[in-house]
Tab-separated table of C-alpha atoms and ligand atoms in Angstrom:
chain	number	residue	atom	x	y	z
S	1	UNK	CA	0.000	0.000	0.000
S	2	UNK	CA	1.269	3.431	-0.995
S	3	UNK	CA	1.408	5.414	2.277
S	4	UNK	CA	0.124	8.583	0.592
S	5	UNK	CA	-3.113	6.773	-0.260
S	6	UNK	CA	-4.186	6.611	3.405
S	7	UNK	CA	-2.167	9.458	4.996
S	8	UNK	CA	-3.955	11.930	7.260
S	9	UNK	CA	-3.668	15.690	7.689
S	10	UNK	CA	-3.440	17.769	10.875
S	11	UNK	CA	-6.110	19.937	9.189
S	12	UNK	CA	-8.895	17.833	10.718
S	13	UNK	CA	-11.703	18.763	8.311
S	14	UNK	CA	-9.554	17.540	5.413
S	15	UNK	CA	-9.668	13.931	6.617
S	16	UNK	CA	-12.536	12.241	4.798
S	17	UNK	CA	-13.396	15.482	2.968
S	18	UNK	CA	-15.471	14.679	-0.126
S	19	UNK	CA	-13.320	16.760	-2.486
S	20	UNK	CA	-10.092	17.952	-0.898
S	21	UNK	CA	-8.384	15.482	1.466
S	22	UNK	CA	-4.587	15.498	1.790
S	23	UNK	CA	-4.310	13.246	-1.280
S	24	UNK	CA	-5.746	15.841	-3.692
S	25	UNK	CA	-3.915	19.184	-3.133
S	26	UNK	CA	-5.218	21.044	-6.203
S	27	UNK	CA	-3.860	24.535	-6.899
S	28	UNK	CA	-6.025	27.513	-7.721
S	29	UNK	CA	-6.078	31.306	-7.761
S	30	UNK	CA	-8.037	33.008	-4.982
S	31	UNK	CA	-8.471	36.424	-3.400
S	32	UNK	CA	-9.740	37.806	-0.114
S	33	UNK	CA	-11.805	41.016	-0.023
S	34	UNK	CA	-9.713	43.983	-1.232
S	35	UNK	CA	-6.571	41.865	-1.645
S	36	UNK	CA	-4.646	40.797	-4.745
S	37	UNK	CA	-5.143	37.427	-6.408
S	38	UNK	CA	-2.708	34.728	-5.372
S	39	UNK	CA	-2.152	31.012	-5.481
S	40	UNK	CA	-3.568	28.638	-2.906
S	41	UNK	CA	-4.051	24.943	-2.389
S	42	UNK	CA	-7.405	23.464	-1.350
S	43	UNK	CA	-7.263	21.422	1.856
S	44	UNK	CA	-10.601	20.393	3.378
S	45	UNK	CA	-12.820	23.484	3.674
S	46	UNK	CA	-9.776	25.766	3.706
S	47	UNK	CA	-7.264	27.326	1.330
S	48	UNK	CA	-3.557	27.396	2.181
S	49	UNK	CA	-2.008	30.662	0.960
S	50	UNK	CA	1.212	29.557	-0.750
S	51	UNK	CA	2.707	33.049	-0.837
S	52	UNK	CA	2.517	33.291	2.953
S	53	UNK	CA	4.149	29.884	3.301
S	54	UNK	CA	6.859	30.978	0.858
S	55	UNK	CA	7.426	34.191	2.862
S	56	UNK	CA	7.776	32.068	6.010
S	57	UNK	CA	10.690	30.272	4.337
S	58	UNK	CA	9.103	26.815	4.269
S	59	UNK	CA	9.927	26.053	0.620
S	60	UNK	CA	13.310	25.440	-0.953
S	61	UNK	CA	14.801	23.978	-4.125
S	62	UNK	CA	12.384	22.960	-6.844
S	63	UNK	CA	9.302	23.369	-4.659
S	64	UNK	CA	10.353	26.975	-3.984
S	65	UNK	CA	10.847	27.637	-7.707
S	66	UNK	CA	7.404	26.160	-8.353
S	67	UNK	CA	5.698	28.463	-5.816
S	68	UNK	CA	7.623	31.486	-7.145
S	69	UNK	CA	6.194	30.676	-10.605
S	70	UNK	CA	2.620	30.861	-9.236
S	71	UNK	CA	2.958	34.571	-8.430
S	72	UNK	CA	1.043	37.228	-10.342
S	73	UNK	CA	-2.485	35.852	-10.141
S	74	UNK	CA	-2.237	33.196	-12.893
S	75	UNK	CA	-0.620	29.757	-13.060
S	76	UNK	CA	0.695	29.878	-16.662
S	77	UNK	CA	4.374	30.152	-15.668
S	78	UNK	CA	3.929	27.355	-13.131
S	79	UNK	CA	2.210	25.145	-15.748
S	80	UNK	CA	5.189	25.775	-18.066
S	81	UNK	CA	7.596	24.222	-15.537
S	82	UNK	CA	6.203	20.738	-16.145
S	83	UNK	CA	5.811	17.708	-13.931
S	84	UNK	CA	9.140	17.749	-12.036
S	85	UNK	CA	8.375	21.059	-10.304
S	86	UNK	CA	4.756	20.048	-9.758
S	87	UNK	CA	5.770	16.767	-8.101
S	88	UNK	CA	8.373	18.528	-5.916
S	89	UNK	CA	5.724	20.982	-4.699
S	90	UNK	CA	3.267	18.149	-4.039
S	91	UNK	CA	5.849	16.206	-1.995
S	92	UNK	CA	6.586	19.283	0.113
S	93	UNK	CA	2.869	20.031	0.645
S	94	UNK	CA	2.252	16.406	1.676
S	95	UNK	CA	4.926	16.844	4.373
S	96	UNK	CA	3.732	20.301	5.484
S	97	UNK	CA	0.044	19.366	5.669
S	98	UNK	CA	0.533	15.763	6.809
S	99	UNK	CA	-0.207	14.822	10.419
S	100	UNK	CA	3.497	14.776	11.408
S	101	UNK	CA	4.199	18.308	10.142
S	102	UNK	CA	6.538	20.383	12.324
S	103	UNK	CA	5.157	23.687	11.085
S	104	UNK	CA	1.498	23.630	12.085
S	105	UNK	CA	1.585	26.997	13.887
S	106	UNK	CA	3.049	28.883	10.927
S	107	UNK	CA	0.752	27.115	8.467
S	108	UNK	CA	-2.360	27.669	10.577
S	109	UNK	CA	-1.856	31.415	10.087
S	110	UNK	CA	-1.797	30.899	6.291
S	111	UNK	CA	-5.106	28.978	6.180
S	112	UNK	CA	-8.307	30.772	5.158
S	113	UNK	CA	-11.876	29.520	5.145
S	114	UNK	CA	-12.643	28.807	1.465
S	115	UNK	CA	-16.156	30.242	1.934
S	116	UNK	CA	-14.587	33.644	2.732
S	117	UNK	CA	-12.470	33.682	-0.445
S	118	UNK	CA	-13.276	34.295	-4.076
S	119	UNK	CA	-11.957	31.816	-6.637
S	120	UNK	CA	-10.850	32.885	-10.101
S	121	UNK	CA	-9.780	31.191	-13.320
S	122	UNK	CA	-6.449	29.511	-12.531
S	123	UNK	CA	-4.677	30.686	-15.703
S	124	UNK	CA	-4.879	33.180	-18.517
S	125	UNK	CA	-6.175	31.027	-21.375
S	126	UNK	CA	-4.633	31.713	-24.767
S	127	UNK	CA	-6.641	29.166	-26.704
S	128	UNK	CA	-9.568	26.926	-25.882
S	129	UNK	CA	-10.409	23.833	-27.950
S	130	UNK	CA	-13.520	21.734	-27.416
S	131	UNK	CA	-13.271	18.061	-28.404
S	132	UNK	CA	-16.094	15.579	-29.013
S	133	UNK	CA	-14.639	12.375	-27.537
S	134	UNK	CA	-17.735	11.312	-25.553
S	135	UNK	CA	-18.890	8.625	-27.976
S	136	UNK	CA	-22.290	8.064	-26.346
S	137	UNK	CA	-23.095	11.770	-26.661
S	138	UNK	CA	-21.944	11.745	-30.294
S	139	UNK	CA	-24.199	8.717	-30.887
S	140	UNK	CA	-27.199	10.154	-29.041
S	141	UNK	CA	-26.997	13.546	-30.753
S	142	UNK	CA	-26.193	11.975	-34.139
S	143	UNK	CA	-29.318	9.805	-33.840
S	144	UNK	CA	-31.524	12.892	-33.431
S	145	UNK	CA	-30.353	14.070	-36.851
S	146	UNK	CA	-29.382	10.814	-38.627
S	147	UNK	CA	-31.216	7.823	-37.056
S	148	UNK	CA	-29.538	5.239	-39.340
S	149	UNK	CA	-26.037	6.684	-39.342
S	150	UNK	CA	-25.385	8.654	-36.120
S	151	UNK	CA	-21.566	8.790	-36.337
S	152	UNK	CA	-19.903	10.392	-39.320
S	153	UNK	CA	-17.209	8.211	-40.987
S	154	UNK	CA	-14.273	10.219	-39.563
S	155	UNK	CA	-15.292	9.832	-35.885
S	156	UNK	CA	-13.345	6.628	-35.195
S	157	UNK	CA	-10.193	7.961	-36.903
S	158	UNK	CA	-10.063	11.610	-35.805
S	159	UNK	CA	-10.438	13.059	-32.282
S	160	UNK	CA	-12.947	15.660	-33.547
S	161	UNK	CA	-12.797	19.199	-32.125
S	162	UNK	CA	-13.511	22.843	-32.893
S	163	UNK	CA	-11.777	26.002	-31.736
S	164	UNK	CA	-13.745	27.654	-28.933
S	165	UNK	CA	-13.643	31.139	-27.495
S	166	UNK	CA	-11.197	31.803	-24.634
S	167	UNK	CA	-12.495	35.322	-23.813
S	168	UNK	CA	-15.758	34.048	-22.310
S	169	UNK	CA	-14.335	31.326	-20.039
S	170	UNK	CA	-15.494	32.064	-16.486
S	171	UNK	CA	-15.049	30.486	-13.056
S	172	UNK	CA	-17.794	28.600	-11.236
S	173	UNK	CA	-20.417	30.917	-9.740
S	174	UNK	CA	-20.553	33.353	-12.665
S	175	UNK	CA	-24.140	33.976	-13.845
S	176	UNK	CA	-25.076	32.797	-17.330
S	177	UNK	CA	-26.804	35.519	-19.344
S	178	UNK	CA	-29.305	33.951	-21.775
S	179	UNK	CA	-27.916	34.660	-25.240
S	180	UNK	CA	-29.827	36.195	-28.125
S	181	UNK	CA	-29.437	35.172	-31.713
S	182	UNK	CA	-30.865	33.930	-34.976
S	183	UNK	CA	-33.013	30.831	-34.953
S	184	UNK	CA	-35.136	29.110	-37.571
S	185	UNK	CA	-38.610	28.381	-36.111
S	186	UNK	CA	-40.008	24.934	-36.990
S	187	UNK	CA	-41.742	24.906	-40.339
S	188	UNK	CA	-40.408	28.352	-41.332
S	189	UNK	CA	-38.027	29.182	-44.142
S	190	UNK	CA	-36.628	32.429	-42.687
S	191	UNK	CA	-34.961	33.018	-39.302
S	192	UNK	CA	-36.159	35.228	-36.470
S	193	UNK	CA	-34.055	37.045	-33.847
S	194	UNK	CA	-34.541	36.845	-30.086
S	195	UNK	CA	-33.513	35.207	-26.787
S	196	UNK	CA	-32.451	31.557	-26.971
S	197	UNK	CA	-35.416	29.261	-26.170
S	198	UNK	CA	-33.445	26.014	-25.985
S	199	UNK	CA	-30.644	26.715	-23.506
S	200	UNK	CA	-28.693	23.627	-22.417
S	201	UNK	CA	-25.655	22.478	-20.441
S	202	UNK	CA	-22.885	20.060	-21.458
S	203	UNK	CA	-21.032	17.978	-18.848
S	204	UNK	CA	-17.339	17.922	-19.774
S	205	UNK	CA	-13.905	17.401	-18.334
S	206	UNK	CA	-11.487	20.342	-18.800
S	207	UNK	CA	-7.797	19.681	-19.497
S	208	UNK	CA	-5.147	22.319	-18.679
S	209	UNK	CA	-2.105	22.274	-20.947
S	210	UNK	CA	1.283	22.580	-19.237
S	211	UNK	CA	4.480	22.703	-21.276
S	212	UNK	CA	3.784	23.695	-24.883
S	213	UNK	CA	5.477	22.888	-28.193
S	214	UNK	CA	7.198	25.043	-30.783
S	215	UNK	CA	5.159	25.831	-33.872
S	216	UNK	CA	5.948	23.221	-36.507
S	217	UNK	CA	6.775	20.534	-33.937
S	218	UNK	CA	4.405	17.755	-32.904
S	219	UNK	CA	3.963	16.235	-29.444
S	220	UNK	CA	4.465	12.475	-29.684
S	221	UNK	CA	1.758	10.479	-27.958
S	222	UNK	CA	4.300	8.924	-25.589
S	223	UNK	CA	5.316	12.421	-24.415
S	224	UNK	CA	1.790	13.830	-24.222
S	225	UNK	CA	1.293	13.258	-20.465
S	226	UNK	CA	4.212	15.616	-19.751
S	227	UNK	CA	2.252	18.386	-21.503
S	228	UNK	CA	-0.850	18.175	-19.280
S	229	UNK	CA	-0.888	20.362	-16.142
S	230	UNK	CA	-4.174	19.162	-14.687
S	231	UNK	CA	-7.913	18.719	-14.913
S	232	UNK	CA	-11.158	20.504	-14.025
S	233	UNK	CA	-14.897	20.413	-14.745
S	234	UNK	CA	-16.240	22.344	-17.707
S	235	UNK	CA	-19.809	23.314	-18.605
S	236	UNK	CA	-20.094	24.091	-22.306
S	237	UNK	CA	-23.381	26.034	-22.132
S	238	UNK	CA	-25.149	25.567	-25.478
S	239	UNK	CA	-27.950	27.421	-27.262
S	240	UNK	CA	-29.489	24.537	-29.214
S	241	UNK	CA	-31.819	26.641	-31.375
S	242	UNK	CA	-28.998	28.986	-32.422
S	243	UNK	CA	-26.720	25.956	-32.958
S	244	UNK	CA	-29.220	24.141	-35.216
S	245	UNK	CA	-29.429	27.117	-37.585
S	246	UNK	CA	-25.719	28.053	-37.672
S	247	UNK	CA	-23.673	24.846	-37.322
S	248	UNK	CA	-23.449	23.859	-40.984
S	249	UNK	CA	-21.006	24.060	-42.691
S	250	UNK	CA	-18.318	25.210	-40.194
S	251	UNK	CA	-19.530	23.962	-36.797
S	252	UNK	CA	-20.617	25.722	-33.581
S	253	UNK	CA	-20.099	29.494	-33.345
S	254	UNK	CA	-22.379	31.862	-31.369
S	255	UNK	CA	-24.329	28.948	-29.870
S	256	UNK	CA	-21.314	28.191	-27.657
S	257	UNK	CA	-19.244	31.357	-27.283
S	258	UNK	CA	-21.452	33.365	-24.852
S	259	UNK	CA	-19.952	31.656	-21.755
S	260	UNK	CA	-18.138	28.450	-20.727
S	261	UNK	CA	-17.906	27.726	-16.968
S	262	UNK	CA	-14.951	26.040	-15.232
S	263	UNK	CA	-14.369	24.614	-11.778
S	264	UNK	CA	-11.492	26.658	-10.317
S	265	UNK	CA	-9.227	23.958	-8.846
S	266	UNK	CA	-6.547	22.259	-10.987
S	267	UNK	CA	-6.568	18.560	-10.079
S	268	UNK	CA	-3.201	17.035	-10.936
S	269	UNK	CA	-2.193	13.818	-12.683
S	270	UNK	CA	-0.492	12.775	-9.413
S	271	UNK	CA	-3.746	13.107	-7.434
S	272	UNK	CA	-5.607	11.188	-10.167
S	273	UNK	CA	-2.969	8.437	-10.504
S	274	UNK	CA	-4.871	5.893	-8.332
S	275	UNK	CA	-7.930	6.343	-10.566
S	276	UNK	CA	-6.203	5.718	-13.901
S	277	UNK	CA	-7.261	2.649	-15.847
S	278	UNK	CA	-7.024	0.984	-19.232
S	279	UNK	CA	-8.739	2.651	-22.159
S	280	UNK	CA	-11.934	0.607	-22.726
S	281	UNK	CA	-11.493	-1.753	-25.687
S	282	UNK	CA	-12.869	-0.543	-28.989
S	283	UNK	CA	-16.005	-2.424	-30.035
S	284	UNK	CA	-15.534	-5.321	-32.458
S	285	UNK	CA	-15.207	-4.012	-35.994
S	286	UNK	CA	-13.929	-0.507	-35.072
S	287	UNK	CA	-10.715	0.535	-36.853
S	288	UNK	CA	-7.424	0.773	-34.946
S	289	UNK	CA	-6.128	4.337	-34.507
S	290	UNK	CA	-3.435	5.506	-36.937
S	291	UNK	CA	0.058	4.928	-35.559
S	292	UNK	CA	0.652	8.507	-34.298
S	293	UNK	CA	-2.331	7.965	-31.961
S	294	UNK	CA	-1.179	4.584	-30.649
S	295	UNK	CA	0.843	4.020	-27.513
S	296	UNK	CA	0.827	0.800	-25.459
S	297	UNK	CA	1.306	2.562	-22.119
S	298	UNK	CA	-1.448	5.043	-22.904
S	299	UNK	CA	-3.871	2.261	-23.857
S	300	UNK	CA	-2.963	0.338	-20.677
S	301	UNK	CA	-3.256	3.264	-18.242
S	302	UNK	CA	-4.394	6.417	-20.072
S	303	UNK	CA	-8.090	6.500	-19.178
S	304	UNK	CA	-9.709	7.772	-15.953
S	305	UNK	CA	-12.445	6.354	-13.742
S	306	UNK	CA	-14.098	9.602	-12.609
S	307	UNK	CA	-17.758	9.692	-11.555
S	308	UNK	CA	-19.482	12.771	-12.990
S	309	UNK	CA	-22.724	14.322	-11.801
S	310	UNK	CA	-25.066	17.132	-12.856
S	311	UNK	CA	-27.657	18.687	-10.535
S	312	UNK	CA	-30.452	21.197	-11.240
S	313	UNK	CA	-32.071	23.620	-8.779
S	314	UNK	CA	-34.839	25.892	-10.056
S	315	UNK	CA	-35.840	29.134	-8.384
S	316	UNK	CA	-39.063	27.524	-7.120
S	317	UNK	CA	-37.203	24.487	-5.769
S	318	UNK	CA	-34.936	26.872	-3.883
S	319	UNK	CA	-37.948	28.752	-2.441
S	320	UNK	CA	-39.607	25.475	-1.396
S	321	UNK	CA	-36.383	24.186	0.191
S	322	UNK	CA	-36.328	21.151	-2.126
S	323	UNK	CA	-33.084	19.260	-2.725
S	324	UNK	CA	-31.324	19.541	-6.084
S	325	UNK	CA	-32.594	17.241	-8.857
S	326	UNK	CA	-29.950	14.922	-10.293
S	327	UNK	CA	-30.015	15.165	-14.083
S	328	UNK	CA	-26.918	13.105	-14.877
S	329	UNK	CA	-24.723	10.448	-13.277
S	330	UNK	CA	-22.000	9.515	-15.722
S	331	UNK	CA	-18.334	8.529	-15.956
S	332	UNK	CA	-15.207	9.642	-17.802
S	333	UNK	CA	-14.746	6.094	-19.141
S	334	UNK	CA	-17.125	7.087	-21.944
S	335	UNK	CA	-14.216	8.890	-23.675
S	336	UNK	CA	-13.480	7.201	-27.009
S	337	UNK	CA	-10.048	8.916	-27.161
S	338	UNK	CA	-7.595	9.423	-24.280
S	339	UNK	CA	-6.250	12.824	-23.259
S	340	UNK	CA	-2.840	11.826	-24.673
S	341	UNK	CA	-4.472	11.074	-28.036
S	342	UNK	CA	-6.163	14.496	-27.936
S	343	UNK	CA	-2.811	16.237	-27.267
S	344	UNK	CA	-0.974	14.239	-29.943
S	345	UNK	CA	-3.685	14.884	-32.520
S	346	UNK	CA	-4.014	18.612	-31.753
S	347	UNK	CA	-0.275	19.170	-32.337
S	348	UNK	CA	0.348	16.633	-35.151
S	349	UNK	CA	0.045	19.316	-37.845
S	350	UNK	CA	2.529	21.597	-36.041
S	351	UNK	CA	-0.104	23.629	-34.194
S	352	UNK	CA	1.474	25.303	-31.177
S	353	UNK	CA	0.035	24.506	-27.738
S	354	UNK	CA	0.955	26.905	-24.926
S	355	UNK	CA	0.945	26.751	-21.115
S	356	UNK	CA	-2.574	27.590	-19.935
S	357	UNK	CA	-4.348	26.460	-23.092
S	358	UNK	CA	-7.534	24.600	-22.288
S	359	UNK	CA	-9.217	21.557	-23.845
S	360	UNK	CA	-12.796	20.422	-23.261
S	361	UNK	CA	-13.382	16.690	-23.580
S	362	UNK	CA	-16.802	16.932	-25.197
S	363	UNK	CA	-19.997	15.886	-23.428
S	364	UNK	CA	-19.511	12.748	-21.334
S	365	UNK	CA	-22.772	10.807	-21.489
S	366	UNK	CA	-23.245	7.190	-20.503
S	367	UNK	CA	-25.247	4.608	-22.445
S	368	UNK	CA	-28.291	4.405	-20.148
S	369	UNK	CA	-30.993	7.011	-19.466
S	370	UNK	CA	-29.995	8.894	-16.300
S	371	UNK	CA	-26.420	9.166	-17.561
S	372	UNK	CA	-26.928	11.640	-20.415
S	373	UNK	CA	-24.731	14.760	-20.149
S	374	UNK	CA	-27.102	17.301	-21.773
S	375	UNK	CA	-30.828	18.142	-21.846
S	376	UNK	CA	-30.764	17.692	-25.629
S	377	UNK	CA	-30.256	13.977	-24.972
S	378	UNK	CA	-32.398	13.679	-21.790
S	379	UNK	CA	-35.497	15.306	-23.311
S	380	UNK	CA	-34.832	14.051	-26.867
S	381	UNK	CA	-34.605	17.567	-28.197
S	382	UNK	CA	-37.511	18.823	-26.030
S	383	UNK	CA	-39.937	15.984	-26.840
S	384	UNK	CA	-39.793	14.319	-23.371
S	385	UNK	CA	-39.933	17.006	-20.642
S	386	UNK	CA	-38.505	16.298	-17.182
S	387	UNK	CA	-40.852	16.508	-14.196
S	388	UNK	CA	-39.454	18.067	-11.021
S	389	UNK	CA	-40.513	17.675	-7.374
S	390	UNK	CA	-41.698	21.307	-7.417
S	391	UNK	CA	-44.350	20.387	-10.005
S	392	UNK	CA	-42.419	22.197	-12.720
S	393	UNK	CA	-41.384	20.644	-16.018
S	394	UNK	CA	-38.264	21.362	-18.085
S	395	UNK	CA	-37.431	20.777	-21.724
S	396	UNK	CA	-34.521	23.209	-21.582
S	397	UNK	CA	-33.203	25.660	-18.961
S	398	UNK	CA	-35.345	28.556	-17.683
S	399	UNK	CA	-34.190	31.827	-16.103
S	400	UNK	CA	-33.328	31.238	-12.424
S	401	UNK	CA	-32.261	27.617	-12.989
S	402	UNK	CA	-28.895	26.667	-11.525
S	403	UNK	CA	-26.748	23.828	-12.905
S	404	UNK	CA	-24.080	22.231	-10.689
S	405	UNK	CA	-21.394	19.865	-12.027
S	406	UNK	CA	-19.486	17.608	-9.623
S	407	UNK	CA	-16.870	14.883	-10.013
S	408	UNK	CA	-15.576	12.245	-7.636
S	409	UNK	CA	-13.063	9.394	-7.775
S	410	UNK	CA	-13.430	6.256	-5.621
S	411	UNK	CA	-11.312	3.170	-5.243
S	412	UNK	CA	-11.078	0.541	-2.521
S	413	UNK	CA	-8.227	1.276	-0.083
S	414	UNK	CA	-7.561	4.799	-1.375
S	415	UNK	CA	-8.872	8.153	-0.108
S	416	UNK	CA	-11.601	9.479	-2.427
S	417	UNK	CA	-11.017	12.843	-4.068
S	418	UNK	CA	-13.293	15.285	-5.871
S	419	UNK	CA	-13.028	18.279	-8.170
S	420	UNK	CA	-15.124	20.849	-6.258
S	421	UNK	CA	-18.119	22.351	-8.005
S	422	UNK	CA	-18.801	24.094	-11.290
S	423	UNK	CA	-21.965	26.191	-10.840
S	424	UNK	CA	-23.897	28.625	-12.985
S	425	UNK	CA	-27.343	30.263	-12.744
S	426	UNK	CA	-29.302	31.389	-15.808
S	427	UNK	CA	-30.295	35.069	-15.852
S	428	UNK	CA	-32.671	36.766	-18.295
S	429	UNK	CA	-31.467	37.969	-21.692
S	430	UNK	CA	-30.469	41.632	-21.917
A	501	CA	CA1	-19.127	20.691	-26.071
């Protein structure tokens, strides 16, 4: 048994914490009222201020260099350092926050209640790319449009993606303004303009890029893991009526770019290591990936077993004190391509990836009802409304509705970890 897997912290509320026990230690950018943004690590219900710990002289060597790179309110320079610095910092934090730490008094003064802090995006995102690797989602959505032939012929060869909009990425808790746009009403031949009537969520994993590549170079699949800084939750809010009218021939545009929400904590590959598993075997008859997308180690250990959940609370449910309604319970094993395959493919043409770039996985739906990662799939495009305990029904999201994404990893004999939440509430169109 790896001792880290069961180690305890002197921060009592971290032990058994659903998201942030000692084993997780995700970094993020936070601020306290009227103070500058700085880097912290989530531990239980608290945030450890790394700049204060640095000032107290408790870091040296590579861990010190890593913390120095987190200064300035964004983690891009830290992401650029790669895994060696990240692992050195993690080892030091495990010692400092572990139950045998010699520095509890100093560290106690650098701990803040997370509920009293504001969390921000962890990095300045240069480019954001949204993939489409959730094969069940691709199948479910494809069936709505092409019942006999849901997947296009390239799907099993190419990790499909489009370039998203980095300027409208926002941290959890940011309100979602209902977008306006062109839509084509059913049975009409000309579009109308107005607020989106089919507003939806998409449950996705976010992937933070660490070390980049020079333009013209490609990242080999065997090296791809070194280029990933960490993971988060991502809600790719989608205006289905705008999307249906605009998406051909060049893909999503204004139906996606009004806002994309992210959970603020960067969960590392080291924290997720116990929850790695083999990439699920391709169904009989599927083609093998081209050689630049094949790597034995990646196939053996490149997937993740992460439980993913989506909850809905309407304004009326909140007023009536009703619990959140679970819309989705799904798992990251529904990814047809691994993260390493996404990185290798994105850079194979010489496209430059940079520290702080962000990938979305694509919607991660399961096979069964109850595991679909969007309302488009759950309500079959609005044909099968959901009934809520408040007596309300939903085909798509209404103003006042709040969507909450969560993620959690479990394994026998290992402390569970989570990602924290990714929340957003719909507000009326301008
Ligand atoms: Ca998406």
